[in-house]
PDB file of C-alpha atoms in Angstrom:
ATOM      1  CA  GLU A 832       0.000   0.000   0.000  1.00 36.00           C
ATOM      2  CA  ASN A 833       1.289   3.465  -0.818  1.00 34.00           C
ATOM      3  CA  ILE A 834       2.407   5.788   1.951  1.00 34.00           C
ATOM      4  CA  ARG A 835       2.488   9.510   1.196  1.00 35.00           C
ATOM      5  CA  THR A 836       3.420  12.251   3.644  1.00 38.00           C
ATOM      6  CA  ASN A 837       2.612  15.282   1.524  1.00 40.00           C
ATOM      7  CA  THR A 838      -0.121  15.781  -1.075  1.00 39.00           C
ATOM      8  CA  ASN A 839       1.958  18.392  -2.896  1.00 42.00           C
ATOM      9  CA  ALA A 840       4.520  15.769  -3.859  1.00 42.00           C
ATOM     10  CA  THR A 841       3.477  13.230  -6.469  1.00 43.00           C
ATOM     11  CA  PHE A 842       5.393  10.001  -6.742  1.00 41.00           C
ATOM     12  CA  LEU A 843       4.864   6.526  -8.123  1.00 42.00           C
ATOM     13  CA  GLN A 844       5.771   3.009  -7.065  1.00 42.00           C
ATOM     14  CA  ASN A 845       5.378   1.446  -3.668  1.00 32.00           C
ATOM     15  CA  ILE A 846       6.727   3.433  -0.752  1.00 33.00           C
ATOM     16  CA  ASN A 847       6.675   7.183  -1.168  1.00 36.00           C
ATOM     17  CA  VAL A 848       8.016   9.899   1.062  1.00 39.00           C
ATOM     18  CA  GLY A 849       7.512  13.456  -0.135  1.00 42.00           C
ATOM     19  CA  VAL A 850       8.492  16.836   1.185  1.00 44.00           C
ATOM     20  CA  ALA A 851       7.285  19.953  -0.632  1.00 42.00           C
ATOM     21  CA  ILE A 852       7.953  23.498   0.538  1.00 39.00           C
ATOM     22  CA  THR A 853       5.846  25.779  -1.650  1.00 38.00           C
ATOM     23  CA  ALA A 854       7.435  29.082  -0.701  1.00 37.00           C
ATOM     24  CA  GLY A 855      10.941  27.865  -1.401  1.00 40.00           C
ATOM     25  CA  LYS A 856       9.779  25.577  -4.199  1.00 42.00           C
ATOM     26  CA  LEU A 857      11.783  22.720  -2.844  1.00 48.00           C
ATOM     27  CA  GLY A 858      10.688  19.223  -3.736  1.00 58.00           C
ATOM     28  CA  ILE A 859      12.235  16.105  -2.294  1.00 68.00           C
ATOM     29  CA  GLY A 860      10.930  12.690  -3.178  1.00 64.00           C
ATOM     30  CA  PHE A 861      11.939   9.103  -2.779  1.00 61.00           C
ATOM     31  CA  THR A 862      10.315   6.028  -4.259  1.00 62.00           C
ATOM     32  CA  ASP A 863      11.535   2.503  -4.531  1.00 64.00           C
ATOM     33  CA  THR A 864      12.988   3.281  -7.984  1.00 88.00           C
ATOM     34  CA  ASN A 865      13.248   7.082  -8.411  1.00 93.00           C
ATOM     35  CA  ILE A 866      14.905   9.846  -6.408  1.00 93.00           C
ATOM     36  CA  LYS A 867      14.240  13.563  -6.877  1.00 94.00           C
ATOM     37  CA  VAL A 868      15.638  16.567  -5.055  1.00 94.00           C
ATOM     38  CA  GLY A 869      14.738  19.994  -6.404  1.00 93.00           C
ATOM     39  CA  SER A 870      11.818  22.071  -7.585  1.00 93.00           C
ATOM     40  CA  THR A 871       9.912  20.403 -10.505  1.00 93.00           C
ATOM     41  CA  ALA A 872      12.516  17.663 -10.772  1.00 94.00           C
ATOM     42  CA  LEU A 873      10.960  14.566 -12.399  1.00 94.00           C
ATOM     43  CA  ASP A 874       7.544  16.254 -12.261  1.00 92.00           C
ATOM     44  CA  SER A 875       6.266  14.708 -15.521  1.00 94.00           C
ATOM     45  CA  LEU A 876       7.218  11.162 -14.670  1.00 92.00           C
ATOM     46  CA  THR A 877       4.636   8.516 -15.552  1.00 90.00           C
ATOM     47  CA  ASN A 878       6.295   5.129 -15.379  1.00 88.00           C
ATOM     48  CA  GLY A 879      10.006   5.788 -15.838  1.00 91.00           C
ATOM     49  CA  ALA A 880      12.120   3.921 -13.314  1.00 93.00           C
ATOM     50  CA  ASN A 881      15.535   4.066 -11.667  1.00 95.00           C
ATOM     51  CA  ASN A 882      16.042   7.785 -12.299  1.00 96.00           C
ATOM     52  CA  THR A 883      17.987  10.143 -10.036  1.00 96.00           C
ATOM     53  CA  ALA A 884      17.370  13.877 -10.351  1.00 96.00           C
ATOM     54  CA  VAL A 885      19.123  16.458  -8.180  1.00 97.00           C
ATOM     55  CA  GLY A 886      18.674  20.160  -8.883  1.00 96.00           C
ATOM     56  CA  TYR A 887      16.203  22.765 -10.105  1.00 96.00           C
ATOM     57  CA  ARG A 888      14.102  21.527 -13.078  1.00 96.00           C
ATOM     58  CA  VAL A 889      16.243  18.450 -13.497  1.00 97.00           C
ATOM     59  CA  LEU A 890      14.578  15.805 -15.703  1.00 97.00           C
ATOM     60  CA  THR A 891      11.369  17.847 -15.501  1.00 96.00           C
ATOM     61  CA  ALA A 892       9.947  16.604 -18.824  1.00 97.00           C
ATOM     62  CA  ASN A 893      10.945  12.980 -18.350  1.00 96.00           C
ATOM     63  CA  THR A 894       7.955  10.664 -18.717  1.00 95.00           C
ATOM     64  CA  THR A 895       9.064   7.099 -19.431  1.00 95.00           C
ATOM     65  CA  GLY A 896      12.844   7.371 -19.631  1.00 96.00           C
ATOM     66  CA  ASP A 897      14.651   4.941 -17.340  1.00 96.00           C
ATOM     67  CA  GLN A 898      18.042   4.787 -15.645  1.00 97.00           C
ATOM     68  CA  ASN A 899      18.885   8.479 -16.051  1.00 98.00           C
ATOM     69  CA  THR A 900      21.080  10.373 -13.599  1.00 98.00           C
ATOM     70  CA  ALA A 901      21.110  14.176 -13.671  1.00 98.00           C
ATOM     71  CA  VAL A 902      22.758  16.577 -11.222  1.00 98.00           C
ATOM     72  CA  GLY A 903      22.729  20.353 -11.670  1.00 97.00           C
ATOM     73  CA  SER A 904      20.102  22.944 -12.526  1.00 97.00           C
ATOM     74  CA  ASP A 905      18.328  22.215 -15.839  1.00 98.00           C
ATOM     75  CA  ALA A 906      20.353  19.084 -16.473  1.00 98.00           C
ATOM     76  CA  LEU A 907      18.419  16.776 -18.827  1.00 98.00           C
ATOM     77  CA  LEU A 908      15.581  19.288 -18.586  1.00 97.00           C
ATOM     78  CA  ALA A 909      13.823  18.305 -21.830  1.00 97.00           C
ATOM     79  CA  ASN A 910      14.464  14.579 -21.683  1.00 97.00           C
ATOM     80  CA  THR A 911      11.252  12.628 -22.263  1.00 96.00           C
ATOM     81  CA  THR A 912      12.009   9.023 -23.204  1.00 97.00           C
ATOM     82  CA  GLY A 913      15.807   8.983 -23.382  1.00 97.00           C
ATOM     83  CA  GLU A 914      17.385   6.290 -21.236  1.00 98.00           C
ATOM     84  CA  ASP A 915      20.678   5.507 -19.548  1.00 98.00           C
ATOM     85  CA  ASN A 916      21.952   9.095 -19.701  1.00 98.00           C
ATOM     86  CA  THR A 917      24.238  10.719 -17.137  1.00 98.00           C
ATOM     87  CA  ALA A 918      24.409  14.516 -16.988  1.00 98.00           C
ATOM     88  CA  VAL A 919      26.341  16.395 -14.328  1.00 98.00           C
ATOM     89  CA  GLY A 920      26.601  20.185 -14.490  1.00 98.00           C
ATOM     90  CA  TYR A 921      24.467  23.247 -15.103  1.00 98.00           C
ATOM     91  CA  LEU A 922      22.534  22.884 -18.401  1.00 98.00           C
ATOM     92  CA  SER A 923      24.297  19.650 -19.253  1.00 98.00           C
ATOM     93  CA  MET A 924      22.215  17.788 -21.849  1.00 98.00           C
ATOM     94  CA  SER A 925      19.387  20.244 -21.140  1.00 98.00           C
ATOM     95  CA  THR A 926      17.693  19.836 -24.559  1.00 97.00           C
ATOM     96  CA  ASN A 927      18.122  16.090 -24.874  1.00 97.00           C
ATOM     97  CA  SER A 928      14.790  14.460 -25.645  1.00 96.00           C
ATOM     98  CA  THR A 929      15.283  10.871 -26.814  1.00 96.00           C
ATOM     99  CA  GLY A 930      19.064  10.482 -26.984  1.00 97.00           C
ATOM    100  CA  GLN A 931      20.310   7.456 -25.085  1.00 98.00           C
ATOM    101  CA  ARG A 932      23.411   6.258 -23.288  1.00 98.00           C
ATOM    102  CA  ASN A 933      25.165   9.621 -23.245  1.00 98.00           C
ATOM    103  CA  THR A 934      27.526  10.817 -20.533  1.00 98.00           C
ATOM    104  CA  ALA A 935      28.052  14.558 -20.067  1.00 98.00           C
ATOM    105  CA  MET A 936      30.013  16.129 -17.229  1.00 98.00           C
ATOM    106  CA  GLY A 937      30.599  19.868 -17.041  1.00 98.00           C
ATOM    107  CA  ARG A 938      28.627  23.057 -17.501  1.00 97.00           C
ATOM    108  CA  ASP A 939      26.854  23.119 -20.887  1.00 98.00           C
ATOM    109  CA  ALA A 940      28.269  19.729 -21.819  1.00 98.00           C
ATOM    110  CA  LEU A 941      26.134  18.256 -24.646  1.00 98.00           C
ATOM    111  CA  ARG A 942      23.721  21.117 -23.952  1.00 97.00           C
ATOM    112  CA  LEU A 943      21.948  21.137 -27.333  1.00 97.00           C
ATOM    113  CA  ASN A 944      21.884  17.396 -27.865  1.00 97.00           C
ATOM    114  CA  THR A 945      18.429  16.146 -28.834  1.00 96.00           C
ATOM    115  CA  THR A 946      18.609  12.630 -30.275  1.00 97.00           C
ATOM    116  CA  GLY A 947      22.346  11.920 -30.403  1.00 97.00           C
ATOM    117  CA  SER A 948      23.364   8.777 -28.530  1.00 98.00           C
ATOM    118  CA  PHE A 949      26.484   7.054 -27.217  1.00 98.00           C
ATOM    119  CA  ASN A 950      28.394  10.311 -26.706  1.00 98.00           C
ATOM    120  CA  SER A 951      30.831  10.754 -23.821  1.00 98.00           C
ATOM    121  CA  THR A 952      32.102  14.166 -22.834  1.00 98.00           C
ATOM    122  CA  VAL A 953      33.882  15.712 -19.873  1.00 98.00           C
ATOM    123  CA  GLY A 954      34.671  19.411 -19.780  1.00 98.00           C
ATOM    124  CA  HIS A 955      33.085  22.862 -19.743  1.00 97.00           C
ATOM    125  CA  ASN A 956      31.210  23.462 -23.049  1.00 98.00           C
ATOM    126  CA  SER A 957      32.427  20.185 -24.491  1.00 98.00           C
ATOM    127  CA  LEU A 958      30.179  18.969 -27.336  1.00 98.00           C
ATOM    128  CA  GLU A 959      27.884  21.860 -26.401  1.00 98.00           C
ATOM    129  CA  ASN A 960      26.311  22.268 -29.849  1.00 97.00           C
ATOM    130  CA  ASN A 961      25.985  18.601 -30.672  1.00 97.00           C
ATOM    131  CA  THR A 962      22.418  17.865 -31.772  1.00 96.00           C
ATOM    132  CA  THR A 963      21.959  14.481 -33.464  1.00 97.00           C
ATOM    133  CA  ALA A 964      25.498  13.145 -33.765  1.00 98.00           C
ATOM    134  CA  SER A 965      26.478   9.945 -31.994  1.00 98.00           C
ATOM    135  CA  ASN A 966      29.567   8.056 -30.863  1.00 98.00           C
ATOM    136  CA  ASN A 967      31.726  11.095 -30.068  1.00 98.00           C
ATOM    137  CA  THR A 968      34.240  11.248 -27.234  1.00 98.00           C
ATOM    138  CA  ALA A 969      35.373  14.639 -25.950  1.00 98.00           C
ATOM    139  CA  LEU A 970      37.645  15.246 -22.984  1.00 98.00           C
ATOM    140  CA  GLY A 971      38.753  18.756 -22.101  1.00 98.00           C
ATOM    141  CA  TYR A 972      37.629  22.382 -22.093  1.00 98.00           C
ATOM    142  CA  GLU A 973      35.469  23.192 -25.154  1.00 98.00           C
ATOM    143  CA  THR A 974      36.467  20.026 -26.982  1.00 98.00           C
ATOM    144  CA  LEU A 975      34.237  19.479 -30.034  1.00 98.00           C
ATOM    145  CA  LYS A 976      32.262  22.527 -28.885  1.00 98.00           C
ATOM    146  CA  ALA A 977      30.902  23.478 -32.334  1.00 98.00           C
ATOM    147  CA  ASN A 978      30.149  19.940 -33.447  1.00 97.00           C
ATOM    148  CA  THR A 979      26.553  19.494 -34.581  1.00 97.00           C
ATOM    149  CA  THR A 980      26.199  16.308 -36.642  1.00 97.00           C
ATOM    150  CA  GLY A 981      29.739  14.951 -36.939  1.00 98.00           C
ATOM    151  CA  SER A 982      30.023  11.441 -35.500  1.00 98.00           C
ATOM    152  CA  ASN A 983      32.722   9.059 -34.328  1.00 98.00           C
ATOM    153  CA  ASN A 984      35.181  11.805 -33.377  1.00 98.00           C
ATOM    154  CA  VAL A 985      37.675  11.647 -30.526  1.00 98.00           C
ATOM    155  CA  ALA A 986      38.994  14.870 -29.023  1.00 98.00           C
ATOM    156  CA  VAL A 987      41.286  14.993 -25.996  1.00 98.00           C
ATOM    157  CA  GLY A 988      42.784  18.260 -24.801  1.00 98.00           C
ATOM    158  CA  ALA A 989      41.567  21.811 -24.356  1.00 98.00           C
ATOM    159  CA  ASN A 990      39.972  23.181 -27.554  1.00 98.00           C
ATOM    160  CA  ALA A 991      40.742  20.046 -29.536  1.00 98.00           C
ATOM    161  CA  LEU A 992      38.445  19.875 -32.583  1.00 98.00           C
ATOM    162  CA  ASP A 993      36.512  22.790 -31.092  1.00 98.00           C
ATOM    163  CA  ALA A 994      35.539  24.217 -34.517  1.00 98.00           C
ATOM    164  CA  ASN A 995      34.445  20.879 -35.966  1.00 97.00           C
ATOM    165  CA  THR A 996      30.846  20.993 -37.193  1.00 97.00           C
ATOM    166  CA  THR A 997      29.867  18.052 -39.430  1.00 98.00           C
ATOM    167  CA  ALA A 998      33.114  16.147 -39.936  1.00 98.00           C
ATOM    168  CA  SER A 999      33.403  12.583 -38.713  1.00 98.00           C
ATOM    169  CA  TYR A1000      36.050   9.998 -37.824  1.00 98.00           C
ATOM    170  CA  ASN A1001      38.647  12.507 -36.630  1.00 98.00           C
ATOM    171  CA  THR A1002      41.065  11.897 -33.773  1.00 98.00           C
ATOM    172  CA  ALA A1003      42.691  14.863 -32.055  1.00 98.00           C
ATOM    173  CA  VAL A1004      44.887  14.511 -28.987  1.00 98.00           C
ATOM    174  CA  GLY A1005      46.562  17.601 -27.583  1.00 98.00           C
ATOM    175  CA  ASP A1006      45.832  21.243 -26.847  1.00 98.00           C
ATOM    176  CA  LYS A1007      44.159  22.850 -29.899  1.00 98.00           C
ATOM    177  CA  ALA A1008      44.814  19.782 -32.038  1.00 98.00           C
ATOM    178  CA  LEU A1009      42.713  20.101 -35.232  1.00 98.00           C
ATOM    179  CA  GLY A1010      41.390  23.264 -33.632  1.00 98.00           C
ATOM    180  CA  ALA A1011      40.276  24.895 -36.913  1.00 98.00           C
ATOM    181  CA  ASN A1012      38.899  21.770 -38.568  1.00 98.00           C
ATOM    182  CA  THR A1013      35.294  22.171 -39.666  1.00 97.00           C
ATOM    183  CA  THR A1014      34.379  19.534 -42.269  1.00 98.00           C
ATOM    184  CA  GLY A1015      37.582  17.555 -42.847  1.00 98.00           C
ATOM    185  CA  ASP A1016      37.118  13.829 -42.162  1.00 98.00           C
ATOM    186  CA  ARG A1017      39.372  10.988 -41.048  1.00 98.00           C
ATOM    187  CA  ASN A1018      42.239  13.125 -39.759  1.00 98.00           C
ATOM    188  CA  VAL A1019      44.604  12.100 -36.987  1.00 98.00           C
ATOM    189  CA  ALA A1020      46.427  14.803 -35.028  1.00 98.00           C
ATOM    190  CA  VAL A1021      48.534  14.086 -31.961  1.00 98.00           C
ATOM    191  CA  GLY A1022      50.323  16.859 -30.079  1.00 98.00           C
ATOM    192  CA  ALA A1023      49.664  20.469 -29.123  1.00 98.00           C
ATOM    193  CA  ASN A1024      48.551  22.510 -32.146  1.00 98.00           C
ATOM    194  CA  ALA A1025      48.797  19.474 -34.424  1.00 98.00           C
ATOM    195  CA  LEU A1026      47.025  20.185 -37.748  1.00 98.00           C
ATOM    196  CA  LEU A1027      45.855  23.412 -36.146  1.00 97.00           C
ATOM    197  CA  ASN A1028      45.244  25.191 -39.472  1.00 96.00           C
ATOM    198  CA  ASN A1029      43.457  22.339 -41.197  1.00 97.00           C
ATOM    199  CA  THR A1030      39.872  23.270 -42.025  1.00 97.00           C
ATOM    200  CA  THR A1031      38.323  21.041 -44.712  1.00 98.00           C
ATOM    201  CA  ALA A1032      41.095  18.667 -45.801  1.00 98.00           C
ATOM    202  CA  SER A1033      40.659  14.976 -45.054  1.00 98.00           C
ATOM    203  CA  SER A1034      42.779  11.897 -44.355  1.00 98.00           C
ATOM    204  CA  ASN A1035      45.775  13.738 -42.868  1.00 98.00           C
ATOM    205  CA  THR A1036      48.048  12.451 -40.119  1.00 98.00           C
ATOM    206  CA  ALA A1037      50.249  14.612 -37.911  1.00 97.00           C
ATOM    207  CA  LEU A1038      52.221  13.205 -35.002  1.00 94.00           C
TER     208      LEU A1038
END
């Protein structure tokens, strides 16, 4: 039988404990499969399970998405059915709707992602403009920041591949490696400033 301590807090599943402070707009809720801490966090949930939401408006639109973890104001804000996502940081993955199995850590990381899946990013503004691209790995400040639809890229180091937009299958390791690349594909750049001036050329290697 369900147990509920506050009618202002709505939760599903078996044992529910809710605390809602209207003036401060603080909502805290625990169920056997979901945890929410923060105003409007997980407020649209219908039957999604095993979600953890901590912060203002975190996972607010989530309805049936499962196994999501979001920490930080507006993290995974627009997620509805996306599953197995991890977003840590202010606005991280805030526009993601159905993208799955993404990991974003850092302010604005994967912020504009909507349906892209299997992306992993750590760093402030990393993969910020990614929308539908998948299978990208970005590690470092503003890595792959401008990327929108380019897939299967690897960027490690501050500003690596930060101008890349639609190019795919690039590997950049080092500060500013392939930093000006926009549409060039299948490039490999290892070392600080490696292939820094490359913009559209493809299949280059610089070590």
